[in-house]
Short mmCIF file of C-alpha atoms in Angstrom, two decimals:
data_model
loop_
_atom_site.label_atom_id
_atom_site.label_comp_id
_atom_site.label_asym_id
_atom_site.label_seq_id
_atom_site.Cartn_x
_atom_site.Cartn_y
_atom_site.Cartn_z
CA MET A 1 0.16 0.05 0.07
CA ASN A 2 1.60 3.57 -1.11
CA ARG A 3 2.34 5.00 2.22
CA HIS A 4 0.69 8.67 1.08
CA LEU A 5 -2.40 6.76 0.13
CA ILE A 6 -3.66 6.49 3.32
CA LEU A 7 -3.64 9.89 4.39
CA LEU A 8 -5.44 11.35 1.07
CA THR A 9 -7.86 9.03 0.56
CA LEU A 10 -10.37 10.83 2.89
CA THR A 11 -9.01 14.08 1.61
CA ALA A 12 -9.92 13.01 -1.84
CA SER A 13 -13.42 12.01 -1.27
CA VAL A 14 -14.24 14.91 0.33
CA ALA A 15 -12.93 16.89 -3.32
CA ALA A 16 -14.86 14.86 -4.69
CA GLN A 17 -18.70 15.82 -3.73
CA PRO A 18 -19.06 19.22 -4.16
CA ALA A 19 -21.66 19.84 -1.80
CA TRP A 20 -19.34 18.75 0.71
CA ALA A 21 -16.08 20.99 -1.30
CA GLN A 22 -18.20 24.58 -0.61
CA ARG A 23 -18.52 24.03 2.84
CA ALA A 24 -14.01 22.77 2.97
CA GLN A 25 -11.64 24.34 4.44
CA VAL A 26 -8.13 23.25 2.72
CA THR A 27 -4.62 25.08 3.80
CA PRO A 28 -2.01 23.95 1.63
CA TYR A 29 1.66 25.27 3.28
CA ILE A 30 4.86 25.32 2.44
CA GLU A 31 7.38 25.48 5.10
CA ALA A 32 11.14 26.28 5.68
CA SER A 33 13.11 25.86 9.24
CA GLN A 34 17.01 26.10 11.02
CA VAL A 35 17.20 24.20 13.69
CA LEU A 36 20.11 23.86 16.06
CA VAL A 37 20.69 21.14 18.78
CA ALA A 38 22.89 21.45 21.98
CA ASP A 39 23.46 18.58 23.54
CA LEU A 40 24.40 19.26 27.18
CA GLY A 41 26.49 15.94 28.51
CA ASP A 42 30.38 16.25 28.22
CA GLY A 43 31.51 16.98 25.18
CA GLY A 44 28.17 17.81 24.06
CA ASP A 45 28.13 17.58 19.80
CA VAL A 46 26.52 21.32 18.32
CA LEU A 47 24.41 19.67 15.21
CA THR A 48 23.18 22.77 13.71
CA TYR A 49 20.70 22.33 9.78
CA SER A 50 18.01 22.41 7.76
CA THR A 51 14.58 21.21 6.93
CA LEU A 52 13.13 21.48 3.96
CA GLY A 53 8.71 20.65 3.37
CA ALA A 54 5.19 20.63 2.79
CA GLY A 55 1.64 20.34 4.00
CA PHE A 56 -1.64 21.09 4.34
CA ASP A 57 -4.67 21.55 7.15
CA ALA A 58 -8.09 20.74 5.34
CA SER A 59 -11.76 20.76 7.85
CA VAL A 60 -15.44 19.75 6.78
CA GLU A 61 -18.80 20.11 9.53
CA THR A 62 -22.05 19.63 8.13
CA ARG A 63 -24.56 17.83 9.65
CA ARG A 64 -23.18 14.65 7.61
CA VAL A 65 -20.29 15.10 7.17
CA GLN A 66 -17.35 15.39 10.26
CA VAL A 67 -14.36 15.77 8.05
CA GLN A 68 -10.60 16.72 10.24
CA VAL A 69 -7.44 16.23 7.94
CA SER A 70 -3.95 17.78 9.33
CA TYR A 71 -0.99 15.37 7.28
CA GLN A 72 2.90 17.38 6.68
CA TYR A 73 6.07 16.46 4.92
CA GLU A 74 9.80 17.13 5.98
CA ARG A 75 12.78 16.83 4.85
CA ARG A 76 15.92 17.40 6.71
CA PHE A 77 19.31 18.33 5.30
CA ALA A 78 22.87 17.96 6.92
CA TYR A 79 25.88 20.24 6.72
CA ASP A 80 28.14 17.29 7.55
CA ALA A 81 28.39 13.83 8.92
CA ASP A 82 27.23 13.58 12.57
CA LEU A 83 23.50 13.78 11.63
CA ALA A 84 21.61 11.53 8.96
CA ASP A 85 19.92 13.25 6.52
CA ASP A 86 16.08 12.06 7.48
CA ASP A 87 12.17 12.00 6.12
CA ILE A 88 9.50 12.55 8.40
CA HIS A 89 5.70 11.66 7.78
CA SER A 90 3.87 13.16 10.50
CA GLY A 91 -0.59 14.05 10.20
CA LEU A 92 -3.85 12.76 11.45
CA ALA A 93 -7.21 12.06 9.40
CA ARG A 94 -10.60 11.01 10.99
CA ALA A 95 -13.90 11.42 9.22
CA ASN A 96 -17.59 10.57 9.94
CA VAL A 97 -19.77 10.69 6.36
CA VAL A 98 -23.80 9.41 7.52
CA VAL A 99 -24.40 8.17 3.79
CA ALA A 100 -27.83 7.58 4.41
CA PRO A 101 -30.50 7.20 7.16
CA GLY A 102 -28.66 4.84 10.42
CA VAL A 103 -25.45 4.48 7.64
CA THR A 104 -22.88 5.65 8.61
CA ILE A 105 -18.81 5.41 6.65
CA GLU A 106 -16.09 6.09 9.21
CA GLY A 107 -12.60 6.22 8.99
CA GLY A 108 -8.77 7.43 9.91
CA ALA A 109 -5.17 7.07 9.56
CA ILE A 110 -1.95 8.34 11.69
CA ALA A 111 1.38 9.14 10.03
CA THR A 112 3.79 9.81 12.76
CA ARG A 113 6.36 7.68 14.82
CA THR A 114 6.52 5.14 17.46
CA ARG A 115 9.80 3.58 20.07
CA ALA A 116 10.81 0.55 18.00
CA ASP A 117 12.24 -1.71 20.53
CA VAL A 118 10.34 -2.08 24.47
CA ARG A 119 14.86 -2.50 26.07
CA GLY A 120 15.05 1.27 24.66
CA ASP A 121 16.20 5.27 24.29
CA ALA A 122 12.20 7.26 25.12
CA LEU A 123 11.48 9.19 22.27
CA ASN A 124 10.86 12.12 22.69
CA THR A 125 11.90 14.40 20.59
CA GLN A 126 11.94 13.90 16.52
CA GLN A 127 15.02 16.65 15.96
CA GLY A 128 19.05 15.43 16.16
CA ASN A 129 20.12 11.92 15.92
CA VAL A 130 17.41 10.65 17.93
CA ARG A 131 17.46 6.50 18.10
CA ASN A 132 14.46 3.82 18.98
CA VAL A 133 12.05 5.71 16.50
CA SER A 134 10.38 3.98 13.15
CA GLN A 135 7.79 5.00 11.43
CA VAL A 136 4.40 4.81 11.54
CA PHE A 137 1.47 4.26 8.82
CA SER A 138 -1.83 3.44 9.83
CA GLY A 139 -5.33 3.84 9.11
CA TYR A 140 -8.70 2.18 8.68
CA VAL A 141 -12.42 2.45 6.86
CA GLY A 142 -15.31 0.71 7.30
CA PRO A 143 -19.31 1.43 7.55
CA SER A 144 -21.99 1.34 10.13
CA ILE A 145 -25.30 0.42 10.90
CA ALA A 146 -27.93 1.29 13.26
CA THR A 147 -31.68 1.03 13.22
CA HIS A 148 -34.95 -0.42 14.76
CA ILE A 149 -36.37 -3.06 14.73
CA GLY A 150 -40.05 -2.71 16.75
CA PRO A 151 -39.47 -2.28 19.63
CA ALA A 152 -35.87 -3.40 19.24
CA PHE A 153 -32.43 -1.60 18.19
CA ALA A 154 -29.83 -3.17 16.03
CA ASN A 155 -26.31 -2.16 15.11
CA ALA A 156 -24.04 -3.45 12.57
CA ALA A 157 -19.67 -2.14 12.47
CA TYR A 158 -17.45 -3.69 9.56
CA ARG A 159 -13.86 -2.08 10.03
CA PHE A 160 -10.61 -2.73 7.85
CA GLY A 161 -7.44 -1.66 9.04
CA TYR A 162 -3.65 -1.52 7.19
CA THR A 163 -0.54 -0.61 9.86
CA LYS A 164 3.27 -0.92 8.33
CA VAL A 165 5.65 -0.21 10.60
CA GLU A 166 9.35 0.92 8.27
CA GLU A 167 12.43 -0.57 10.34
CA PRO A 168 14.24 1.59 13.00
CA ASN A 169 17.30 3.32 13.33
CA GLY A 170 19.69 2.08 15.90
CA THR A 171 18.00 1.73 19.04
CA GLY A 172 20.50 2.45 22.15
CA VAL A 173 19.89 -1.28 23.13
CA ALA A 174 23.24 -3.24 23.97
CA PRO A 175 25.25 -4.30 20.48
CA GLY A 176 25.32 -7.68 22.18
CA ALA A 177 21.05 -8.60 23.04
CA ALA A 178 19.22 -10.96 21.89
CA PRO A 179 17.70 -9.32 18.69
CA LEU A 180 13.77 -9.21 19.02
CA ASP A 181 11.58 -9.78 15.91
CA LEU A 182 10.47 -6.11 14.00
CA TYR A 183 7.09 -5.28 13.34
CA ASP A 184 6.65 -5.06 9.82
CA ASP A 185 2.80 -4.86 8.14
CA SER A 186 -0.85 -6.63 9.64
CA LYS A 187 -3.70 -6.41 8.00
CA VAL A 188 -6.79 -6.87 10.38
CA HIS A 189 -10.28 -7.15 9.81
CA VAL A 190 -13.51 -6.72 12.89
CA ALA A 191 -16.79 -7.62 12.86
CA THR A 192 -19.31 -6.80 15.02
CA ALA A 193 -23.49 -6.94 16.19
CA SER A 194 -25.21 -6.36 18.16
CA VAL A 195 -29.62 -6.26 19.03
CA GLY A 196 -31.32 -6.03 21.97
CA VAL A 197 -33.88 -3.26 23.63
CA LYS A 198 -34.00 -0.86 26.71
CA ALA A 199 -35.07 -0.91 29.76
CA GLY A 200 -38.58 -0.16 30.18
CA THR A 201 -40.12 -0.57 26.38
CA VAL A 202 -39.99 -4.34 26.35
CA LEU A 203 -39.20 -5.93 29.46
CA PRO A 204 -39.04 -3.42 33.10
CA VAL A 205 -35.01 -4.73 32.71
CA GLY A 206 -32.60 -3.24 29.04
CA VAL A 207 -31.23 -6.78 27.24
CA SER A 208 -28.53 -7.06 25.10
CA VAL A 209 -26.92 -10.17 23.26
CA SER A 210 -24.06 -8.94 20.47
CA GLY A 211 -20.68 -10.57 18.64
CA SER A 212 -17.36 -10.52 17.15
CA TYR A 213 -15.38 -11.73 14.81
CA THR A 214 -11.56 -10.29 14.31
CA ARG A 215 -9.04 -11.86 11.70
CA GLU A 216 -5.39 -9.65 11.22
CA ASP A 217 -2.59 -11.33 9.24
CA ALA A 218 0.41 -10.31 9.85
CA GLY A 219 3.91 -10.21 7.99
CA GLN A 220 6.60 -10.65 10.17
CA LEU A 221 6.44 -14.84 10.63
CA ASP A 222 3.64 -14.98 9.28
CA GLN A 223 1.79 -14.05 12.41
CA ARG A 224 -2.39 -14.83 13.11
CA PHE A 225 -5.05 -13.68 14.88
CA GLU A 226 -8.05 -14.87 14.45
CA GLY A 227 -11.12 -14.25 18.04
CA LYS A 228 -14.40 -14.15 18.13
CA TYR A 229 -17.00 -14.50 20.97
CA ALA A 230 -20.64 -13.86 21.58
CA ARG A 231 -21.83 -12.42 25.06
CA GLY A 232 -26.14 -11.74 27.14
CA ASP A 233 -25.80 -7.93 28.91
CA VAL A 234 -28.95 -7.47 31.34
CA VAL A 235 -29.44 -4.03 33.10
CA VAL A 236 -31.33 -3.59 35.75
CA PRO A 237 -32.42 -0.07 36.55
CA VAL A 238 -32.61 0.61 40.13
CA ALA A 239 -32.63 4.74 41.20
CA ARG A 240 -32.72 7.52 39.53
CA ALA A 241 -30.06 7.31 37.13
CA VAL A 242 -28.29 4.27 38.17
CA ALA A 243 -28.64 0.55 36.77
CA LEU A 244 -26.52 -2.11 37.77
CA THR A 245 -25.17 -5.08 34.70
CA ALA A 246 -24.46 -7.99 33.91
CA GLY A 247 -22.82 -10.33 30.49
CA VAL A 248 -21.56 -13.70 30.45
CA GLY A 249 -20.12 -15.13 27.01
CA TYR A 250 -18.34 -17.34 25.00
CA GLU A 251 -15.03 -16.18 23.75
CA GLN A 252 -12.50 -18.71 21.23
CA ILE A 253 -9.09 -16.74 20.71
CA GLU A 254 -6.01 -18.61 18.99
CA VAL A 255 -2.41 -16.64 17.83
CA SER A 256 -0.14 -18.49 15.54
CA GLN A 257 2.50 -18.09 14.26
CA ARG A 258 5.71 -19.94 11.69
CA ASP A 259 9.20 -20.51 12.68
CA ALA A 260 12.31 -17.82 12.34
CA LEU A 261 15.25 -19.67 9.00
CA ARG A 262 17.94 -20.75 10.90
CA ASN A 263 20.92 -20.63 9.26
CA ALA A 264 24.05 -23.17 9.91
CA ALA A 265 24.80 -22.41 13.24
CA GLY A 266 21.54 -22.28 13.88
CA GLN A 267 21.41 -18.23 14.46
CA PRO A 268 17.49 -16.33 13.27
CA VAL A 269 18.71 -15.50 9.37
CA ARG A 270 16.78 -11.53 9.36
CA ASP A 271 16.84 -9.33 6.11
CA GLY A 272 18.54 -6.34 5.50
CA ALA A 273 16.21 -4.44 7.84
CA GLY A 274 16.60 -6.23 10.75
CA ARG A 275 14.14 -8.49 10.52
CA PHE A 276 13.59 -11.99 10.59
CA VAL A 277 13.16 -14.02 7.68
CA THR A 278 10.74 -16.59 8.00
CA ASP A 279 10.86 -20.34 7.58
CA PRO A 280 7.78 -21.28 5.16
CA ALA A 281 8.57 -25.08 5.40
CA SER A 282 8.05 -24.26 9.92
CA PRO A 283 4.89 -25.77 10.97
CA ARG A 284 2.35 -22.96 13.04
CA ARG A 285 3.57 -22.53 16.45
CA ILE A 286 0.98 -21.70 18.80
CA ALA A 287 1.15 -18.25 21.12
CA TYR A 288 -1.76 -18.27 22.49
CA ASP A 289 -4.98 -20.48 23.14
CA LEU A 290 -7.85 -19.28 25.28
CA ASP A 291 -12.04 -21.21 24.44
CA GLY A 292 -14.09 -20.75 26.92
CA VAL A 293 -16.89 -18.60 29.14
CA PHE A 294 -16.16 -14.81 30.98
CA TRP A 295 -18.81 -12.68 32.54
CA ASP A 296 -18.61 -9.22 34.04
CA ALA A 297 -20.66 -6.47 36.48
CA GLY A 298 -21.18 -4.04 37.73
CA VAL A 299 -23.07 -0.60 37.49
CA ILE A 300 -24.59 2.63 35.35
CA TRP A 301 -24.46 6.14 36.23
CA ARG A 302 -25.58 8.71 34.34
CA PRO A 303 -27.33 11.35 35.96
CA SER A 304 -27.22 13.93 33.17
CA ARG A 305 -27.14 13.63 28.81
CA ARG A 306 -23.59 15.51 29.63
CA THR A 307 -22.25 12.67 32.82
CA PHE A 308 -21.43 8.85 32.19
CA LEU A 309 -19.71 6.15 34.62
CA GLU A 310 -18.93 2.55 33.66
CA ALA A 311 -17.17 0.32 35.74
CA ARG A 312 -17.51 -3.06 35.98
CA TYR A 313 -14.98 -6.55 37.50
CA GLY A 314 -15.64 -9.93 35.80
CA ARG A 315 -13.43 -13.32 34.99
CA ARG A 316 -11.20 -13.19 31.36
CA TYR A 317 -8.84 -14.56 30.37
CA ASP A 318 -7.67 -16.72 33.01
CA SER A 319 -7.57 -13.76 35.41
CA ASP A 320 -9.71 -10.76 37.57
CA SER A 321 -10.79 -8.20 35.00
CA PHE A 322 -11.81 -4.87 35.34
CA THR A 323 -12.91 -2.67 32.67
CA GLY A 324 -14.62 1.31 32.54
CA SER A 325 -15.37 4.26 31.25
CA PHE A 326 -16.10 8.00 32.24
CA SER A 327 -16.97 11.07 31.05
CA TYR A 328 -17.97 14.46 31.55
CA GLU A 329 -19.19 17.31 29.35
CA MET A 330 -18.15 20.27 31.38
CA GLY A 331 -19.18 22.24 28.42
CA ALA A 332 -18.77 23.06 24.68
CA GLY A 333 -15.53 23.02 24.68
CA SER A 334 -14.67 21.10 27.38
CA GLY A 335 -14.42 17.89 28.34
CA ILE A 336 -13.49 14.99 30.32
CA GLN A 337 -12.17 11.19 29.51
CA VAL A 338 -11.55 8.23 31.55
CA GLY A 339 -10.66 4.90 29.88
CA VAL A 340 -10.32 1.32 31.73
CA TYR A 341 -9.25 -1.53 29.63
CA ASP A 342 -8.11 -5.24 29.81
CA SER A 343 -7.93 -7.12 25.86
CA VAL A 344 -5.75 -9.31 24.06
CA GLN A 345 -4.76 -8.02 21.00
CA THR A 346 -2.12 -7.34 19.18
CA PHE A 347 -0.18 -3.29 17.92
CA GLY A 348 -1.81 -2.68 15.17
CA GLN A 349 -5.23 -3.68 16.36
CA GLN A 350 -4.75 -1.48 19.18
CA LEU A 351 -3.76 1.60 17.09
CA ASN A 352 -6.70 0.92 14.52
CA GLY A 353 -9.36 0.54 18.03
CA THR A 354 -7.22 3.84 19.34
CA LEU A 355 -7.24 5.87 16.47
CA SER A 356 -11.18 5.08 16.03
CA ARG A 357 -12.26 7.11 19.43
CA LEU A 358 -10.81 9.72 18.00
CA PRO A 359 -12.69 13.83 17.86
CA THR A 360 -13.50 13.78 14.69
CA SER A 361 -12.83 17.44 15.28
CA PHE A 362 -9.21 17.73 16.65
CA ASN A 363 -6.41 20.67 17.96
CA THR A 364 -3.45 21.16 16.27
CA THR A 365 -0.43 22.82 17.99
CA THR A 366 2.73 25.02 16.62
CA ASP A 367 5.08 22.33 18.22
CA PRO A 368 7.68 21.71 15.92
CA PHE A 369 9.45 19.42 17.96
CA GLY A 370 7.55 17.03 19.79
CA ASN A 371 6.12 14.27 17.05
CA GLU A 372 2.91 14.89 17.50
CA PHE A 373 0.55 12.87 17.01
CA SER A 374 2.17 10.22 19.52
CA GLY A 375 0.89 11.76 22.66
CA CYS A 376 -2.19 12.68 23.78
CA ILE A 377 -4.99 14.80 21.07
CA TYR A 378 -7.22 16.90 22.28
CA GLY A 379 -10.92 17.62 20.49
CA THR A 380 -12.43 20.93 20.83
CA THR A 381 -15.33 19.97 22.20
CA GLY A 382 -16.09 18.82 25.28
CA ALA A 383 -17.82 15.71 24.05
CA ALA A 384 -15.50 14.10 22.31
CA ALA A 385 -12.18 15.35 25.32
CA GLY A 386 -9.51 13.06 22.98
CA GLY A 387 -8.04 9.92 23.20
CA CYS A 388 -4.15 9.26 24.71
CA LEU A 389 -1.46 6.65 21.95
CA ASN A 390 1.28 7.44 24.53
CA ASN A 391 0.56 3.55 25.33
CA VAL A 392 0.27 1.92 21.69
CA PHE A 393 3.39 3.62 20.96
CA ALA A 394 5.13 2.44 24.78
CA SER A 395 7.00 -0.77 21.44
CA SER A 396 5.80 -1.67 18.01
CA VAL A 397 5.95 -5.17 19.00
CA THR A 398 4.78 -8.28 16.22
CA SER A 399 4.10 -10.28 19.12
CA ALA A 400 -0.06 -10.52 20.73
CA PHE A 401 -0.65 -9.32 24.04
CA ARG A 402 -2.86 -8.52 26.65
CA ALA A 403 -3.28 -4.79 27.83
CA ARG A 404 -4.24 -3.41 30.03
CA GLY A 405 -4.11 0.10 32.10
CA ILE A 406 -6.22 3.36 32.30
CA THR A 407 -5.66 5.90 29.76
CA ALA A 408 -7.51 10.32 30.65
CA VAL A 409 -7.60 13.51 29.16
CA ALA A 410 -8.76 16.03 29.44
CA VAL A 411 -9.67 18.87 27.40
CA ARG A 412 -10.92 23.16 28.14
CA ASN A 413 -10.77 25.34 24.72
CA ARG A 414 -12.48 28.54 25.33
CA GLY A 415 -11.55 32.53 24.28
CA GLY A 416 -8.79 31.03 21.78
CA LYS A 417 -7.52 29.40 24.76
CA THR A 418 -6.99 25.62 25.02
CA LEU A 419 -5.09 23.31 28.07
CA GLY A 420 -4.92 19.65 27.69
CA LEU A 421 -3.98 17.31 30.04
CA GLY A 422 -3.50 13.18 29.49
CA GLY A 423 -2.10 10.45 31.19
CA GLY A 424 -2.19 6.32 31.79
CA TYR A 425 -0.51 3.29 32.82
CA SER A 426 -0.60 0.22 30.80
CA ARG A 427 0.75 -3.08 30.88
CA ARG A 428 0.78 -5.82 28.58
CA THR A 429 1.41 -9.14 28.76
CA PHE A 430 3.03 -10.54 26.17
CA LEU A 431 2.16 -14.51 24.11
CA ALA A 432 4.41 -15.63 22.07
CA PRO A 433 5.91 -19.46 21.09
CA SER A 434 8.06 -20.92 23.33
CA GLU A 435 9.92 -21.96 20.63
CA GLY A 436 11.17 -20.36 18.20
CA GLY A 437 12.13 -16.55 17.03
CA SER A 438 9.75 -14.90 19.21
CA ALA A 439 10.71 -17.11 22.26
CA LEU A 440 12.95 -14.13 24.40
CA ILE A 441 9.43 -12.71 24.28
CA ASP A 442 7.07 -14.99 25.65
CA GLY A 443 5.76 -14.28 29.32
CA SER A 444 7.65 -11.45 29.14
CA PHE A 445 5.89 -7.90 30.49
CA ASP A 446 6.97 -3.68 29.37
CA GLU A 447 5.57 -0.97 32.29
CA SER A 448 4.55 2.40 30.80
CA PHE A 449 4.00 5.74 32.35
CA TYR A 450 2.67 9.21 30.72
CA ALA A 451 1.91 12.32 31.19
CA GLN A 452 1.42 15.58 28.95
CA LEU A 453 -0.02 19.43 29.75
CA PHE A 454 -0.51 20.69 26.56
CA GLY A 455 -1.10 24.65 26.26
CA SER A 456 -2.36 27.85 23.85
CA SER A 457 -3.16 30.80 23.96
CA ASP A 458 -4.16 34.27 21.25
CA VAL A 459 -1.83 36.72 21.42
CA GLY A 460 -2.98 39.57 19.47
CA ALA A 461 -5.25 38.98 16.18
CA ASN A 462 -2.16 37.51 14.71
CA GLY A 463 -0.06 35.47 16.88
CA GLN A 464 0.27 32.17 18.65
CA LEU A 465 1.75 31.08 22.05
CA SER A 466 2.38 27.32 23.07
CA THR A 467 3.93 25.09 25.15
CA SER A 468 4.23 22.00 26.20
CA LEU A 469 5.30 19.25 28.54
CA LEU A 470 6.20 15.31 29.01
CA ALA A 471 7.11 12.84 30.85
CA SER A 472 6.97 9.22 30.15
CA TYR A 473 8.84 6.10 31.98
CA TYR A 474 9.24 2.39 30.69
CA ASN A 475 10.43 -0.25 32.31
CA SER A 476 10.96 -4.68 31.28
CA SER A 477 11.45 -7.31 32.57
CA LEU A 478 13.70 -8.10 29.97
CA GLY A 479 16.54 -7.64 31.71
CA GLU A 480 17.19 -3.62 30.93
CA ASP A 481 16.83 -1.04 33.18
CA GLY A 482 13.32 1.69 32.98
CA ILE A 483 14.04 4.31 30.94
CA PHE A 484 12.79 7.82 32.88
CA GLY A 485 11.78 10.44 29.20
CA TRP A 486 10.65 14.19 29.98
CA GLY A 487 10.61 17.15 28.01
CA ALA A 488 9.23 20.70 27.85
CA ASN A 489 9.07 23.09 25.01
CA ALA A 490 7.56 26.44 23.97
CA ALA A 491 6.87 27.82 20.24
CA TYR A 492 5.54 31.51 19.29
CA THR A 493 4.05 31.84 16.49
CA HIS A 494 3.42 35.44 14.38
CA GLN A 495 1.14 35.40 10.96
CA PHE A 496 2.11 37.88 8.68
CA GLY A 497 -0.92 37.26 6.17
CA ARG A 498 -0.26 34.05 4.63
CA LEU A 499 3.03 34.08 6.16
CA GLY A 500 3.42 32.11 9.48
CA ALA A 501 6.77 32.49 11.87
CA THR A 502 7.54 30.28 14.32
CA ALA A 503 10.55 30.68 17.26
CA SER A 504 10.17 27.71 19.07
CA LEU A 505 13.16 26.46 22.42
CA GLY A 506 13.03 23.35 23.76
CA MET A 507 14.16 20.50 26.62
CA PHE A 508 14.41 16.97 26.37
CA GLY A 509 16.11 13.65 27.68
CA PHE A 510 15.84 10.65 28.58
CA GLU A 511 18.52 9.13 32.27
CA ARG A 512 18.01 5.83 33.32
CA ASP A 513 20.99 3.56 35.23
CA GLY A 514 24.28 4.10 33.58
CA ASP A 515 22.73 5.89 30.16
CA SER A 516 21.80 9.15 30.09
CA SER A 517 21.24 12.32 27.45
CA ALA A 518 19.77 15.45 27.71
CA SER A 519 19.73 18.13 24.19
CA ALA A 520 18.16 22.10 24.08
CA GLN A 521 17.39 23.10 20.70
CA ALA A 522 15.93 25.93 19.10
CA LEU A 523 14.02 27.08 16.12
CA LEU A 524 13.10 29.62 13.86
CA GLY A 525 10.69 28.69 10.83
CA LEU A 526 8.54 30.21 8.05
CA ARG A 527 5.75 29.19 6.60
CA TYR A 528 3.80 30.34 4.05
CA GLY A 529 0.24 28.98 3.55
CA PHE A 530 -1.70 28.96 -0.04
#
């Protein structure tokens, strides 16, 4: 798949509809910047280089169409051999299009950079000679149907997703460490359906039945994920705005892959990108095989249209399971969203799923240092506060995993000012065959903590000031020490008609036992919008 096609498909569909185009705002631009990066360690280098970039911002918002796309391509030009030339793609697209009553086409795409090796350096900035990063492209599209059959509601949806990760640069892992499988690409199909009645329509309680089927095929080691489940739920109102809920279901999940090809010395063969070469003659090895009943129960609280809380406890994946969500719309442009999750999935599935929950109207920043779309995304309305991708980009590992954690976002948009706060915790327990190229990671886990603060404000009629703070901590059971990453930056942009000028300063670094790094960065840039 052409990497640019993912981000351009949604925009092309908008341009093809004259009725939509009349209300569209599309701003293409070109820009040039001069960057200085100073290593703050003893004897650290000072690097200067130039960048040229092009991109566009587009949005459409009508009664039936909500689309926003932000994309930029940047090329770095080094003055000497101390800095490698680099190409950076950064973009986010989200779209909901109502094509008929009850029928919606939904899609999304992202281009950003991810942490590559679960044991390696922390990713906080894209300037200078950064390590342990890979360019990632991902997108999804599919229809959904919501209708009624008499007093019953009926919903169905299908989603196709594709994810591609390019090979990383140096990771910061010790040269003698055993290699891990590197993510290549995957295609995933997800189909869901549900039917039921709400409390008080036919019965005094609400009843629903739902099911899902997931199939993913990954390029690395021919990995295959197949999962299906069916469940029934009941909702029992017990007081004003309060209900008890419970559900029981049956599921099957199987994850399998082939072995890596071995050389005469018995070592895994790797290609030029560092990925394992798949042995086509090897048998399929089971990484995870689950077949059984699960259940959960909890409480639902909805005191108003602006506030919702659901918390559940149950038994799933042969252990205790906690899930839940909370949302609070404080005003037209301000809100809070919290999610607690527990699921067995993969990098591609988790990225597509998180992308589908992001708002169709989001804030873009003037931060030229940070990797804008790899952290928390803040919405422009209180009803869709946003979401965080930090847990997804903890590393782009191929193996399936059980993911548990919590993520939270709060945003306030008012009077030309935006304040966003996001953070969370994630734990992934990896599932791989006990033999073959991925055996090293089987049963291991990693943890990540992350927090991010963003603020921006209009300054006069033509200026904007923005700042961000970020921190993260990664820890892995594979033997590497935990790594703490941090960063801070501020940027001011002033518009002179179609020409915009940006000045930015930032500091970024990471620390772990025996290894640390810190750098100061400065940037001057010009952007011309057409």
